Coordinates of C-alpha atoms in Angstrom, one line a residue:
X1157 CA 90.2 128.7 97.6
X1158 CA 89.9 130.8 94.5
X1159 CA 87.2 133.5 94.5
X1160 CA 86.3 132.3 91.0
X1161 CA 84.9 129.0 92.6
X1162 CA 83.2 130.5 95.5
X1163 CA 81.6 133.7 94.5
X1164 CA 78.2 132.4 93.1
X1165 CA 78.2 129.0 94.5
X1166 CA 75.4 127.4 96.4
X1167 CA 75.4 124.1 98.5
X1168 CA 74.6 121.2 96.5
X1169 CA 72.2 119.7 99.2
X1170 CA 70.2 122.5 100.2
X1171 CA 71.1 125.5 98.0
X1172 CA 72.5 127.7 100.9
X1173 CA 74.8 130.4 99.3
X1174 CA 78.5 130.6 99.8
X1175 CA 79.3 127.0 100.8
X1176 CA 82.5 126.6 102.8
X1177 CA 83.1 122.9 102.5
X1178 CA 83.7 120.3 99.7
X1179 CA 83.0 116.6 99.4
X1180 CA 86.0 115.5 97.5
X1181 CA 84.9 112.2 96.5
X1182 CA 81.4 113.5 95.3
X1183 CA 82.7 116.6 93.6
X1184 CA 80.2 119.1 95.3
X1185 CA 80.3 122.0 97.5
X1186 CA 78.3 122.0 100.8
X1187 CA 77.2 124.2 103.6
X1188 CA 78.1 124.0 107.2
X1189 CA 74.9 122.3 108.2
X1190 CA 75.0 119.9 105.5
X1191 CA 78.7 119.2 106.1
X1192 CA 77.8 118.2 109.5
X1193 CA 75.5 115.4 108.1
X1194 CA 78.3 114.3 105.6
X1195 CA 80.6 114.1 108.4
X1196 CA 78.2 111.8 110.3
X1197 CA 78.1 109.4 107.4
X1198 CA 81.8 108.7 107.6
X1199 CA 84.7 108.9 105.0
X1200 CA 83.9 105.8 103.3
X1201 CA 80.6 107.8 102.1
X1202 CA 81.9 111.5 101.9
X1203 CA 85.5 112.9 102.4
X1204 CA 85.0 116.5 103.4
X1205 CA 87.4 119.2 103.3
X1206 CA 87.2 123.0 104.2
X1207 CA 87.8 125.2 101.4
X1208 CA 90.1 127.7 103.1
X1209 CA 91.1 126.2 106.4
X1210 CA 92.3 122.9 105.2
X1211 CA 95.4 122.5 103.2
X1212 CA 94.7 121.2 99.6
X1213 CA 97.0 119.7 96.9
X1214 CA 96.4 122.3 94.0
X1215 CA 95.5 119.6 91.5
X1216 CA 93.1 117.9 94.0
X1217 CA 91.3 121.3 94.5
X1218 CA 91.3 121.9 90.7
X1219 CA 89.6 118.5 90.2
X1220 CA 86.9 119.5 92.6
X1221 CA 86.5 122.8 91.0
X1222 CA 86.1 121.3 87.6
X1223 CA 83.5 118.7 88.7
X1224 CA 81.5 121.2 90.4
X1225 CA 81.5 123.5 87.6
X1226 CA 80.5 120.9 85.1
X1227 CA 77.5 119.6 87.2
X1228 CA 78.7 116.8 89.1
X1229 CA 75.9 117.3 91.4
X1230 CA 73.5 116.2 88.5
X1231 CA 75.0 112.7 88.8
X1232 CA 73.8 112.1 92.5
X1233 CA 70.4 114.1 91.8
X1234 CA 69.6 112.8 88.3
X1235 CA 66.2 111.6 89.4
X1236 CA 65.4 114.9 91.1
X1237 CA 65.5 116.6 87.8
X1238 CA 62.1 115.5 87.0
X1239 CA 60.1 115.7 90.2
X1240 CA 57.1 113.9 88.6
X1241 CA 59.1 110.9 88.1
X1242 CA 61.0 110.9 91.4
X1243 CA 58.3 111.9 93.8
X1244 CA 61.1 113.4 96.0
X1245 CA 62.0 117.0 96.4
X1246 CA 65.4 118.5 97.1
X1247 CA 66.2 120.0 100.5
X1248 CA 65.9 123.8 100.8
X1249 CA 67.7 126.3 103.0
X1250 CA 64.6 126.6 105.3
X1251 CA 64.5 123.0 106.1
X1252 CA 65.7 121.6 109.5
X1253 CA 68.7 119.6 109.7
X1254 CA 67.1 116.7 111.3
X1255 CA 65.2 115.0 109.9
X1256 CA 64.7 116.8 106.7
X1257 CA 68.4 117.6 105.4
X1258 CA 69.8 114.5 107.2
X1259 CA 67.2 112.0 105.4
X1260 CA 67.7 113.7 102.0
X1261 CA 71.7 113.6 102.2
X1262 CA 71.5 109.9 103.3
X1263 CA 69.3 108.9 100.4
X1264 CA 71.4 110.9 98.2
X1265 CA 74.8 109.7 99.0
X1266 CA 74.5 106.5 101.1
X1267 CA 71.7 105.0 99.3
X1268 CA 72.4 106.5 96.0
X1269 CA 68.7 106.8 95.5
X1270 CA 68.6 109.5 92.7
X1271 CA 71.5 108.2 90.7
X1272 CA 70.6 107.2 87.1
X1273 CA 70.5 103.5 86.4
X1274 CA 71.8 102.1 83.1
X1275 CA 69.3 100.2 81.2
X1276 CA 69.6 96.6 82.1
X1277 CA 68.2 94.2 79.2
X1278 CA 69.0 90.6 78.3
X1279 CA 70.8 91.8 75.2
X1280 CA 72.3 95.0 76.6
X1281 CA 73.2 94.7 80.2
X1282 CA 75.9 97.1 81.7
X1283 CA 78.0 95.1 84.2
X1284 CA 80.8 96.3 86.3
X1285 CA 83.3 95.1 83.8
X1286 CA 81.7 96.9 81.0
X1287 CA 81.6 100.2 83.0
X1288 CA 85.2 99.7 84.0
X1289 CA 86.1 99.4 80.3
X1290 CA 84.4 102.5 79.5
X1291 CA 86.2 104.4 82.3
X1292 CA 89.5 102.8 81.0
X1293 CA 88.8 104.5 77.8
X1294 CA 87.5 107.8 79.1
X1295 CA 90.2 108.7 81.3
X1296 CA 92.6 109.7 78.3
X1297 CA 90.2 112.7 77.9
X1298 CA 89.6 115.6 80.2
X1299 CA 85.9 114.7 80.6
X1300 CA 85.8 114.3 84.4
X1301 CA 82.1 114.1 84.9
X1302 CA 81.8 111.2 82.6
X1303 CA 84.2 109.2 84.6
X1304 CA 82.6 110.3 87.9
X1305 CA 79.4 109.1 86.6
X1306 CA 80.9 105.8 85.4
X1307 CA 82.6 105.5 89.2
X1308 CA 79.1 106.2 90.7
X1309 CA 77.6 103.2 88.7
X1310 CA 80.2 100.7 89.8
X1311 CA 83.1 101.1 87.4
X1312 CA 86.3 100.0 89.3
X1313 CA 89.1 102.4 89.5
X1314 CA 91.6 99.5 89.8
X1315 CA 90.2 97.7 86.8
X1316 CA 92.9 95.7 84.9
X1317 CA 92.1 95.5 81.3
X1318 CA 93.5 92.1 80.2
X1319 CA 93.6 93.3 76.4
X1320 CA 95.4 96.5 77.1
X1321 CA 97.5 95.1 80.0
X1322 CA 97.0 98.2 82.4
X1323 CA 94.7 100.0 84.5
X1324 CA 92.8 103.5 84.0
X1325 CA 95.4 105.2 86.0
X1326 CA 98.1 104.0 83.7
X1327 CA 96.2 105.5 80.9
X1328 CA 95.7 108.8 82.6
X1329 CA 99.2 109.1 83.8
X1330 CA 100.5 108.4 80.3
X1331 CA 98.3 110.9 78.8
X1332 CA 99.1 113.6 81.6
X1333 CA 95.5 113.9 82.6
X1334 CA 96.1 115.2 86.1
X1335 CA 92.5 115.8 87.2
X1336 CA 91.6 112.2 86.0
X1337 CA 94.6 110.8 88.1
X1338 CA 93.3 112.8 91.1
X1339 CA 89.8 111.4 90.6
X1340 CA 90.7 107.8 90.2
X1341 CA 93.0 107.9 93.3
X1342 CA 90.3 109.4 95.4
X1343 CA 88.2 106.3 94.4
X1344 CA 91.1 103.9 95.2
X1345 CA 93.3 103.8 92.3
X1346 CA 96.8 102.4 93.2
X1347 CA 99.8 104.7 91.9
X1348 CA 102.1 101.8 92.5
X1349 CA 100.3 99.1 90.8
X1350 CA 102.3 97.4 87.9
X1351 CA 101.1 96.8 84.3
X1352 CA 101.8 93.8 82.2
X1353 CA 105.2 95.4 81.6
X1354 CA 105.9 95.8 85.3
X1355 CA 105.7 99.6 85.1
X1356 CA 103.6 101.8 87.4
X1357 CA 101.6 104.9 86.6
X1358 CA 104.4 106.9 88.2
X1359 CA 106.9 105.4 85.7
X1360 CA 104.6 106.3 82.7
X1361 CA 104.1 109.9 84.1
X1362 CA 108.0 110.4 84.3
X1363 CA 108.6 108.8 80.7
X1364 CA 106.1 111.1 79.1
X1365 CA 107.6 114.2 80.9
X1366 CA 104.7 114.8 83.3
X1367 CA 107.2 115.1 86.4
X1368 CA 104.6 117.1 88.5
X1369 CA 102.2 114.4 87.9
X1370 CA 104.7 111.7 88.9
X1371 CA 105.6 113.7 92.0
X1372 CA 101.9 114.0 92.9
X1373 CA 101.4 110.2 92.6
X1374 CA 104.1 109.6 94.7
X1375 CA 102.5 111.7 97.4
X1376 CA 99.2 109.9 97.0
X1377 CA 101.1 106.6 97.2
X1378 CA 102.4 107.6 100.8
X1379 CA 99.3 109.5 101.6
X1380 CA 98.8 107.5 104.8
X1381 CA 102.1 108.0 106.5
X1382 CA 102.4 111.4 105.3
X1383 CA 99.2 112.4 106.7
X1384 CA 99.9 110.9 110.1
X1385 CA 103.4 112.9 110.1
X1386 CA 101.8 116.1 109.2
X1387 CA 99.4 115.6 112.0
X1388 CA 102.0 115.5 114.5
X1389 CA 104.8 117.8 113.3
X1390 CA 103.1 120.0 110.5
X1391 CA 105.6 118.7 107.8
X1392 CA 105.8 116.0 105.3
X1393 CA 108.7 114.0 103.9
X1394 CA 110.6 115.2 100.8
X1395 CA 109.9 112.5 98.5
X1396 CA 112.0 114.1 95.7
X1397 CA 115.1 113.7 97.8
X1398 CA 114.2 110.0 98.7
X1399 CA 112.7 110.8 102.1
X1400 CA 109.7 109.0 102.5
X1401 CA 109.1 108.9 106.3
X1402 CA 109.2 111.4 109.1
X1403 CA 109.0 109.9 112.5
X1404 CA 108.6 112.6 114.9
X1405 CA 109.9 112.5 118.7
X1406 CA 107.8 112.8 121.8
X1407 CA 108.3 116.2 123.7
X1408 CA 107.7 114.6 127.1
X1409 CA 110.1 112.0 128.1
X1410 CA 109.1 112.0 131.9
X1411 CA 107.9 108.7 132.1
X1412 CA 108.3 106.1 134.9
X1413 CA 110.3 103.1 134.5
X1414 CA 107.4 100.9 135.1
X1415 CA 105.1 102.8 132.4
X1416 CA 108.2 102.4 129.9
X1417 CA 108.4 98.8 130.4
X1418 CA 104.7 98.2 129.9
X1419 CA 104.9 100.6 126.9
X1420 CA 107.5 98.4 125.4
X1421 CA 105.5 95.3 125.8
X1422 CA 102.6 97.2 123.9
X1423 CA 105.1 98.2 121.1
X1424 CA 106.3 94.5 120.8
X1425 CA 102.6 93.6 120.3
X1426 CA 102.3 96.2 117.5
X1427 CA 105.4 94.9 115.9
X1428 CA 104.3 91.5 116.0
X1429 CA 101.0 92.1 114.1
X1430 CA 100.8 90.4 110.8
X1431 CA 100.7 92.9 107.8
X1432 CA 97.0 92.3 107.3
X1433 CA 96.1 93.5 110.8
X1434 CA 98.7 96.2 110.8
X1435 CA 97.3 97.8 107.8
X1436 CA 93.7 97.8 109.1
X1437 CA 95.1 99.4 112.3
X1438 CA 97.0 102.0 110.3
X1439 CA 93.9 102.8 107.9
X1440 CA 91.8 103.1 111.2
X1441 CA 94.1 105.5 112.9
X1442 CA 94.2 107.5 109.7
X1443 CA 90.6 107.9 109.7
X1444 CA 90.9 109.1 113.3
X1445 CA 93.4 111.7 112.4
X1446 CA 91.1 112.9 109.8
X1447 CA 88.2 113.1 112.1
X1448 CA 90.1 115.0 114.6
X1449 CA 91.6 117.4 112.4
X1450 CA 88.2 117.9 110.6
X1451 CA 86.7 118.4 114.0
X1452 CA 89.2 121.0 115.0
X1453 CA 88.6 123.0 111.7
X1454 CA 84.8 122.5 112.1
X1455 CA 84.9 124.1 115.8
X1456 CA 87.3 126.9 114.7
X1457 CA 85.1 127.9 111.7
X1458 CA 81.5 127.8 113.5
X1459 CA 79.8 131.1 114.6
X1460 CA 80.0 130.5 118.5
X1461 CA 77.3 133.3 118.8
X1462 CA 74.8 130.7 117.7
X1463 CA 74.2 127.3 119.4
X1464 CA 76.2 124.4 117.9
X1465 CA 73.9 121.5 118.7
X1466 CA 75.1 118.0 119.6
X1467 CA 73.6 116.8 116.5
X1468 CA 76.3 118.4 114.3
X1469 CA 79.3 117.0 116.3
X1470 CA 81.0 113.6 115.3
X1471 CA 82.4 112.5 118.7
X1472 CA 84.1 109.2 117.3
X1473 CA 84.4 107.5 113.8
X1474 CA 81.0 106.5 112.4
X1475 CA 80.3 103.0 111.7
X1476 CA 81.4 101.5 108.5
X1477 CA 79.0 98.7 107.6
X1478 CA 81.7 96.9 105.5
X1479 CA 83.7 96.4 108.8
X1480 CA 82.9 93.9 111.5
X1481 CA 81.5 95.1 114.8
X1482 CA 84.7 94.3 116.5
X1483 CA 86.7 96.6 114.2
X1484 CA 84.0 99.3 114.3
X1485 CA 84.1 99.3 118.2
X1486 CA 88.1 99.5 118.1
X1487 CA 87.7 102.4 115.7
X1488 CA 85.4 104.2 118.1
X1489 CA 87.6 103.6 120.9
X1490 CA 90.3 105.7 119.4
X1491 CA 88.4 108.7 120.3
X1492 CA 89.1 108.2 124.1
X1493 CA 92.7 108.7 123.7
X1494 CA 93.9 112.0 124.8
X1495 CA 96.3 114.0 122.5
X1496 CA 99.4 112.5 124.2
X1497 CA 98.3 109.0 124.1
X1498 CA 97.1 109.2 120.5
X1499 CA 100.2 110.9 119.4
X1500 CA 102.4 108.1 120.9
X1501 CA 100.4 105.5 119.1
X1502 CA 100.7 107.5 115.8
X1503 CA 104.6 107.7 116.2
X1504 CA 104.8 103.9 116.8
X1505 CA 102.8 103.2 113.6
X1506 CA 105.0 105.5 111.7
X1507 CA 108.1 103.7 113.3
X1508 CA 106.8 100.3 112.4
X1509 CA 105.7 101.4 109.0
X1510 CA 109.2 102.4 108.1
X1511 CA 110.6 99.3 109.7
X1512 CA 108.4 97.0 107.6
X1513 CA 109.3 99.0 104.4
X1514 CA 112.9 98.7 104.9
X1515 CA 112.7 95.1 105.7
X1516 CA 110.6 94.4 102.7
X1517 CA 112.7 96.1 100.2
X1518 CA 115.7 94.1 101.4
X1519 CA 114.0 90.6 101.3
X1520 CA 111.5 90.9 98.6
X1521 CA 112.4 88.6 95.5
X1522 CA 110.8 91.1 93.1
X1523 CA 112.1 94.2 91.9
X1524 CA 110.7 97.0 93.9
X1525 CA 109.5 100.3 92.5
X1526 CA 112.2 102.8 91.9
X1527 CA 111.2 105.2 94.5
X1528 CA 111.0 102.6 97.1
X1529 CA 114.4 101.3 96.5
X1530 CA 115.8 104.9 96.9
X1531 CA 114.1 105.2 100.1
X1532 CA 116.4 102.7 101.7
X1533 CA 119.2 105.1 101.3
X1534 CA 117.5 108.4 101.3
X1535 CA 115.1 108.1 104.2
X1536 CA 115.8 108.7 107.8
X1537 CA 117.4 106.1 110.1
X1538 CA 115.4 104.3 112.5
X1539 CA 115.7 105.9 115.9
X1540 CA 116.6 103.5 118.6
X1541 CA 115.1 105.7 121.3
X1542 CA 111.7 104.7 121.0
X1543 CA 108.6 106.7 122.5
X1544 CA 106.6 105.3 125.3
X1545 CA 102.8 104.5 125.5
X1546 CA 100.7 106.5 127.8
X1547 CA 97.6 105.4 129.4
X1548 CA 94.6 104.3 127.5
X1549 CA 91.0 105.4 128.5
X1550 CA 89.4 102.5 130.7
X1551 CA 86.3 100.8 129.8
X1552 CA 84.5 102.6 132.7
X1553 CA 85.0 105.7 130.6
X1554 CA 82.7 104.5 128.0
X1555 CA 79.6 106.2 129.0
X1556 CA 81.5 109.5 129.7
X1557 CA 81.1 112.5 127.3
X1558 CA 83.8 112.6 124.4
X1559 CA 86.6 114.8 124.6
X1560 CA 85.7 118.5 123.9
X1561 CA 87.2 120.4 120.9
X1562 CA 89.8 122.3 122.9
X1563 CA 91.1 118.8 124.1
X1564 CA 91.6 117.7 120.4
X1565 CA 94.9 119.3 120.0
X1566 CA 98.2 118.5 118.2
X1567 CA 100.3 119.3 121.3
X1568 CA 102.5 116.5 122.2
X1569 CA 103.3 117.6 125.5
X1570 CA 99.9 118.2 127.1
X1571 CA 97.4 115.8 128.7
X1572 CA 99.9 114.0 130.8
X1573 CA 98.9 110.2 131.5
X1574 CA 96.6 109.5 134.4
X1575 CA 97.7 106.0 135.1
X1576 CA 99.9 103.0 133.8
X1577 CA 98.9 101.6 130.6
X1578 CA 98.1 97.6 130.7
X1579 CA 98.7 95.5 127.8
X1580 CA 95.1 94.4 127.8
X1581 CA 94.1 97.9 127.6
X1582 CA 96.2 98.6 124.6
X1583 CA 95.1 95.5 122.9
X1584 CA 91.5 96.7 123.1
X1585 CA 92.2 99.6 120.8
X1586 CA 93.7 97.2 118.3
X1587 CA 90.6 96.1 116.5
X1588 CA 91.9 92.9 115.2
X1589 CA 93.3 91.9 118.6
X1590 CA 90.3 92.6 120.7
X1591 CA 89.1 89.0 120.5
X1592 CA 88.3 87.6 124.1
X1593 CA 86.5 84.5 125.5
X1594 CA 83.1 85.9 124.4
X1595 CA 84.1 86.3 121.0
X1596 CA 85.4 82.6 120.9
X1597 CA 82.0 81.5 122.3
X1598 CA 80.2 83.7 119.7
X1599 CA 82.5 82.6 116.8
X1600 CA 81.8 78.8 117.7
X1601 CA 78.1 79.6 117.9
X1602 CA 78.2 81.2 114.4
X1603 CA 80.2 78.2 113.0
X1604 CA 77.8 75.7 114.7
X1605 CA 74.8 77.3 113.1
X1606 CA 76.5 77.9 109.7
X1607 CA 75.5 74.6 108.3
X1608 CA 71.9 75.0 109.4
X1609 CA 72.0 78.6 107.6
X1610 CA 73.4 77.2 104.5
X1611 CA 70.5 74.7 104.1
X1612 CA 68.0 77.5 104.6
X1613 CA 69.3 79.6 102.0
X1614 CA 68.5 76.8 99.6
X1615 CA 64.9 77.1 100.8
X1616 CA 65.0 80.9 100.5
X1617 CA 66.4 80.8 96.9
X1618 CA 62.9 81.7 95.4
X1619 CA 62.8 84.7 97.7
X1620 CA 66.3 86.0 96.9
X1621 CA 65.4 85.6 93.1
X1622 CA 63.3 88.8 93.2
X1623 CA 66.0 90.6 94.9
X1624 CA 68.8 89.3 92.9
X1625 CA 67.0 90.5 89.7
X1626 CA 68.0 94.1 90.7
X1627 CA 71.6 94.1 90.0
X1628 CA 71.9 98.0 90.2
X1629 CA 70.2 98.3 93.7
X1630 CA 71.2 101.0 96.1
X1631 CA 72.9 98.4 98.4
X1632 CA 75.2 96.9 95.6
X1633 CA 76.3 100.3 94.6
X1634 CA 77.0 101.5 97.9
X1635 CA 79.0 98.3 98.7
X1636 CA 80.9 98.7 95.4
X1637 CA 81.8 102.1 96.6
X1638 CA 83.0 100.9 99.9
X1639 CA 85.1 98.0 98.6
X1640 CA 86.8 100.3 95.8
X1641 CA 88.1 102.8 98.5
X1642 CA 89.3 100.3 101.1
X1643 CA 90.9 97.8 98.4
X1644 CA 92.5 101.1 97.0
X1645 CA 94.0 102.0 100.3
X1646 CA 95.5 98.4 100.8
X1647 CA 96.9 98.6 97.4
X1648 CA 98.6 101.8 98.2
X1649 CA 99.9 100.5 101.5
X1650 CA 101.4 97.5 99.7
X1651 CA 102.8 99.5 96.7
X1652 CA 104.4 101.9 99.0
X1653 CA 106.7 99.0 100.3
X1654 CA 105.8 98.5 103.8
X1655 CA 103.5 95.9 103.4
X1656 CA 104.8 92.7 101.7
X1657 CA 101.9 90.4 102.2
X1658 CA 100.8 90.7 98.5
X1659 CA 104.0 88.8 97.4
X1660 CA 103.4 85.8 100.0
X1661 CA 99.7 85.2 99.6
X1662 CA 98.4 83.6 96.5
X1663 CA 96.3 85.9 94.4
X1664 CA 93.3 84.8 92.4
X1665 CA 92.9 87.6 90.0
X1666 CA 95.6 86.9 87.5
X1667 CA 95.9 89.5 84.8
X1668 CA 95.4 87.5 81.6
X1669 CA 92.2 86.1 82.5
X1670 CA 89.8 84.5 80.0
X1671 CA 86.0 84.7 80.6
X1672 CA 85.2 82.2 83.5
X1673 CA 82.6 79.7 83.0
X1674 CA 79.3 79.3 85.0
X1675 CA 79.8 79.4 89.0
X1676 CA 79.6 75.9 90.8
X1677 CA 76.2 74.4 91.9
X1678 CA 74.9 75.7 95.4
X1679 CA 75.0 72.2 96.6
X1680 CA 78.6 71.7 96.0
X1681 CA 79.5 75.0 97.6
X1682 CA 77.4 74.2 100.7
X1683 CA 78.9 70.7 101.1
X1684 CA 82.4 72.3 100.9
X1685 CA 81.4 74.9 103.4
X1686 CA 80.1 72.3 105.9
X1687 CA 83.6 70.7 105.9
X1688 CA 85.4 74.1 106.4
X1689 CA 82.8 74.7 109.1
X1690 CA 83.5 71.4 110.8
X1691 CA 87.3 72.0 110.7
X1692 CA 87.0 75.4 112.1
X1693 CA 84.8 74.1 115.1
X1694 CA 87.7 71.8 116.0
X1695 CA 90.2 74.6 115.7
X1696 CA 88.3 76.8 118.0
X1697 CA 87.6 74.0 120.5
X1698 CA 91.4 73.4 120.7
X1699 CA 92.0 77.3 121.1
X1700 CA 89.3 77.3 124.1
X1701 CA 90.8 74.2 125.7
X1702 CA 94.3 75.6 125.1
X1703 CA 95.4 72.6 123.0
X1704 CA 98.0 74.4 121.1
X1705 CA 99.6 71.5 119.7
X1706 CA 96.4 70.9 117.7
X1707 CA 96.6 74.0 115.9
X1708 CA 98.8 73.0 113.1
X1709 CA 96.9 69.8 112.0
X1710 CA 93.7 71.7 112.3
X1711 CA 95.0 74.5 109.9
X1712 CA 96.0 72.0 107.5
X1713 CA 92.8 70.4 107.3
X1714 CA 91.2 73.9 106.8
X1715 CA 93.6 74.6 104.2
X1716 CA 92.9 71.5 102.3
X1717 CA 89.2 72.3 102.5
X1718 CA 89.6 75.8 101.4
X1719 CA 91.6 74.6 98.6
X1720 CA 88.9 72.2 97.4
X1721 CA 86.3 74.8 97.7
X1722 CA 88.3 77.4 95.8
X1723 CA 88.8 74.8 92.9
X1724 CA 85.1 74.7 92.3
X1725 CA 85.1 78.3 91.2
X1726 CA 86.7 79.6 88.0
X1727 CA 90.4 80.0 88.1
X1728 CA 90.4 83.6 87.2
X1729 CA 86.9 85.0 88.1
X1730 CA 86.2 88.1 86.3
X1731 CA 83.4 89.2 88.8
X1732 CA 84.8 91.2 91.8
X1733 CA 81.7 90.0 93.7
X1734 CA 83.3 86.5 93.4
X1735 CA 86.8 87.5 93.3
X1736 CA 86.7 89.4 96.6
X1737 CA 85.4 86.6 99.1
X1738 CA 87.4 84.1 97.1
X1739 CA 90.7 86.0 97.7
X1740 CA 89.6 86.5 101.4
X1741 CA 89.1 82.8 101.8
X1742 CA 92.4 81.6 100.4
X1743 CA 94.5 84.4 102.0
X1744 CA 93.0 83.8 105.5
X1745 CA 93.8 80.1 105.1
X1746 CA 97.2 80.8 104.1
X1747 CA 97.5 83.3 106.9
X1748 CA 95.9 80.7 109.4
X1749 CA 98.6 78.2 108.6
X1750 CA 101.5 80.7 109.4
X1751 CA 99.9 81.8 112.6
X1752 CA 99.2 78.2 113.7
X1753 CA 102.9 77.3 113.2
X1754 CA 103.9 80.0 115.7
X1755 CA 102.2 77.9 118.3
X1756 CA 104.8 75.2 117.9
X1757 CA 107.4 75.5 120.8
X1758 CA 110.9 76.7 119.7
X1759 CA 113.9 74.6 119.8
X1760 CA 115.5 77.3 121.9
X1761 CA 114.8 80.8 123.3
X1762 CA 111.4 82.0 124.8
X1763 CA 108.2 80.8 123.5
X1764 CA 105.6 82.8 121.5
X1765 CA 102.9 84.8 123.2
X1766 CA 100.0 82.2 123.0
X1767 CA 97.4 84.7 123.8
X1768 CA 98.3 86.7 120.9
X1769 CA 98.7 83.8 118.7
X1770 CA 95.5 82.4 119.8
X1771 CA 93.7 85.7 119.0
X1772 CA 94.9 86.0 115.6
X1773 CA 94.2 82.5 114.8
X1774 CA 90.5 83.1 115.8
X1775 CA 90.6 86.2 113.6
X1776 CA 91.8 84.1 110.6
X1777 CA 89.2 81.5 111.3
X1778 CA 86.4 84.2 111.3
X1779 CA 87.6 85.5 108.0
X1780 CA 87.5 82.3 106.6
X1781 CA 84.0 81.5 107.8
X1782 CA 82.7 84.9 106.6
X1783 CA 84.2 84.4 103.1
X1784 CA 82.7 80.9 102.8
X1785 CA 79.3 82.2 103.8
X1786 CA 79.4 85.0 101.1
X1787 CA 80.4 82.6 98.6
X1788 CA 77.5 80.4 99.5
X1789 CA 75.1 83.5 99.1
X1790 CA 76.6 84.5 95.9
X1791 CA 76.0 81.1 94.2
X1792 CA 72.7 80.8 95.7
X1793 CA 71.6 84.1 94.2
X1794 CA 73.2 83.5 90.8
X1795 CA 72.0 79.9 90.4
X1796 CA 68.4 80.9 91.2
X1797 CA 68.3 83.2 88.2

């Protein structure tokens, strides 16, 4: 970190001098105490990095420096500039971490309580689309703080302008705006997204002669697998030479035959995951790598002559409210892997990422991005000598203390396994595969009560009217923030070539969309949802009774009901609030058909793993029910206005 940035700086949250940490997505510098609170919020809220003990991309560091020097903190504290209006006060260095600083930081970054709201009038309302169009125009300039302000208000980093035929990142790349590109990608912009001419931001940066920017965008596109590889072996692939993956080898090969066989079975489960479930697992492991690395830096930089209280420790991944409870539980269980076990899991994710990338680039009907095609000949060959899985912490360890900082090391040959792994134990870590008999019962109960809940929603429409009259509420802004980042990471995974699901699942957000008409009536949506719910109940009953031959007809009826429900909505909805659940609804029904077909007995050879098939069927059914309920809520709120 340059001295010019740090000499006279103070913490953005409590004004302690010489802050040593930065929140990348907020564009602020923070002190050690406030950093502990930021970390407890999770990466979906604040992405923290140490200024000197963490490796930085120079352009990303320059972006943070520019934002801080140009008053980015005033975006998050706008209402505090006038204490008479806000009734709030900023935390100060003398305040206690808990509850003073903690409550202030949560209000500031989680609830966005002090962000300035655009005026919302009948003749001059600022929608997410309006903000996104402003962002689209602003990124061609160097005014970073303006773009950060628009993003904080709900502008979409991946917004596709149907008139211009591209996204803000295309504009920034073509104009050579490096810092703007860094900011957009932090908020989820996809460097591999095609424009109306099938060109990516990487293509435009190269054509305009900004080769360093193009190379940086390639690095961002492979951020997930690069970070996992660097965590294990301290180096990254050479993307300029067409090498896009590094798959390290385990140092310890002294594993018994029995454990090896079980590990191979676990690996087979990993390879059989759908792209959707595999990408979720990969993102969760990425977040756990970030937690472990940041935790190691945190412990190494603390003054151990003073007491480091338990309240500043983040022993496992914080809850992301946008994820299901099952997924959050699976994410937290990752902290129970010792170094050897976790390294094995990371290696197998890297191996399978590469396998999927190579397979997709060979079978895809569409032309891949040039850098993806090059990786087929320039990347490393797949190693047939696959690593084995070590043991996974058992459920009896749940109440034990989390591993200490000294146990969270990158050593690949320490922390030898303490017992053989079972398939069930390994599946527990896979958030999407942790469905059990209890979840089946719970899901059936949810679906059996869904119809009653939908009818109650109509009665509560008058109450929702008051809440829905506040489009810029703290919750809506926070939800948009989460959705932007997660959808952006998914886009990067697909555009980097090792997820091919986007080419096989029908998309609803076609690019040349006209303004869509009014949403359907709440009664029509409820009626279709009840039909979907009834069909899901039949499917879950068949799953519970092991009637696997009923899977296909049940999935066909669900698909028909989903198609009829989707037909009620505009063909190309411009609202992300509608488009997201609608996309989840249709893609989940499409995936459900594929999973149910796996239940059919093969003409020859061994049959499928019905436990795995059933769990994935249940997950798809849950996603469908969740999306349908979201659409009912949205139409109820909109039609009550």
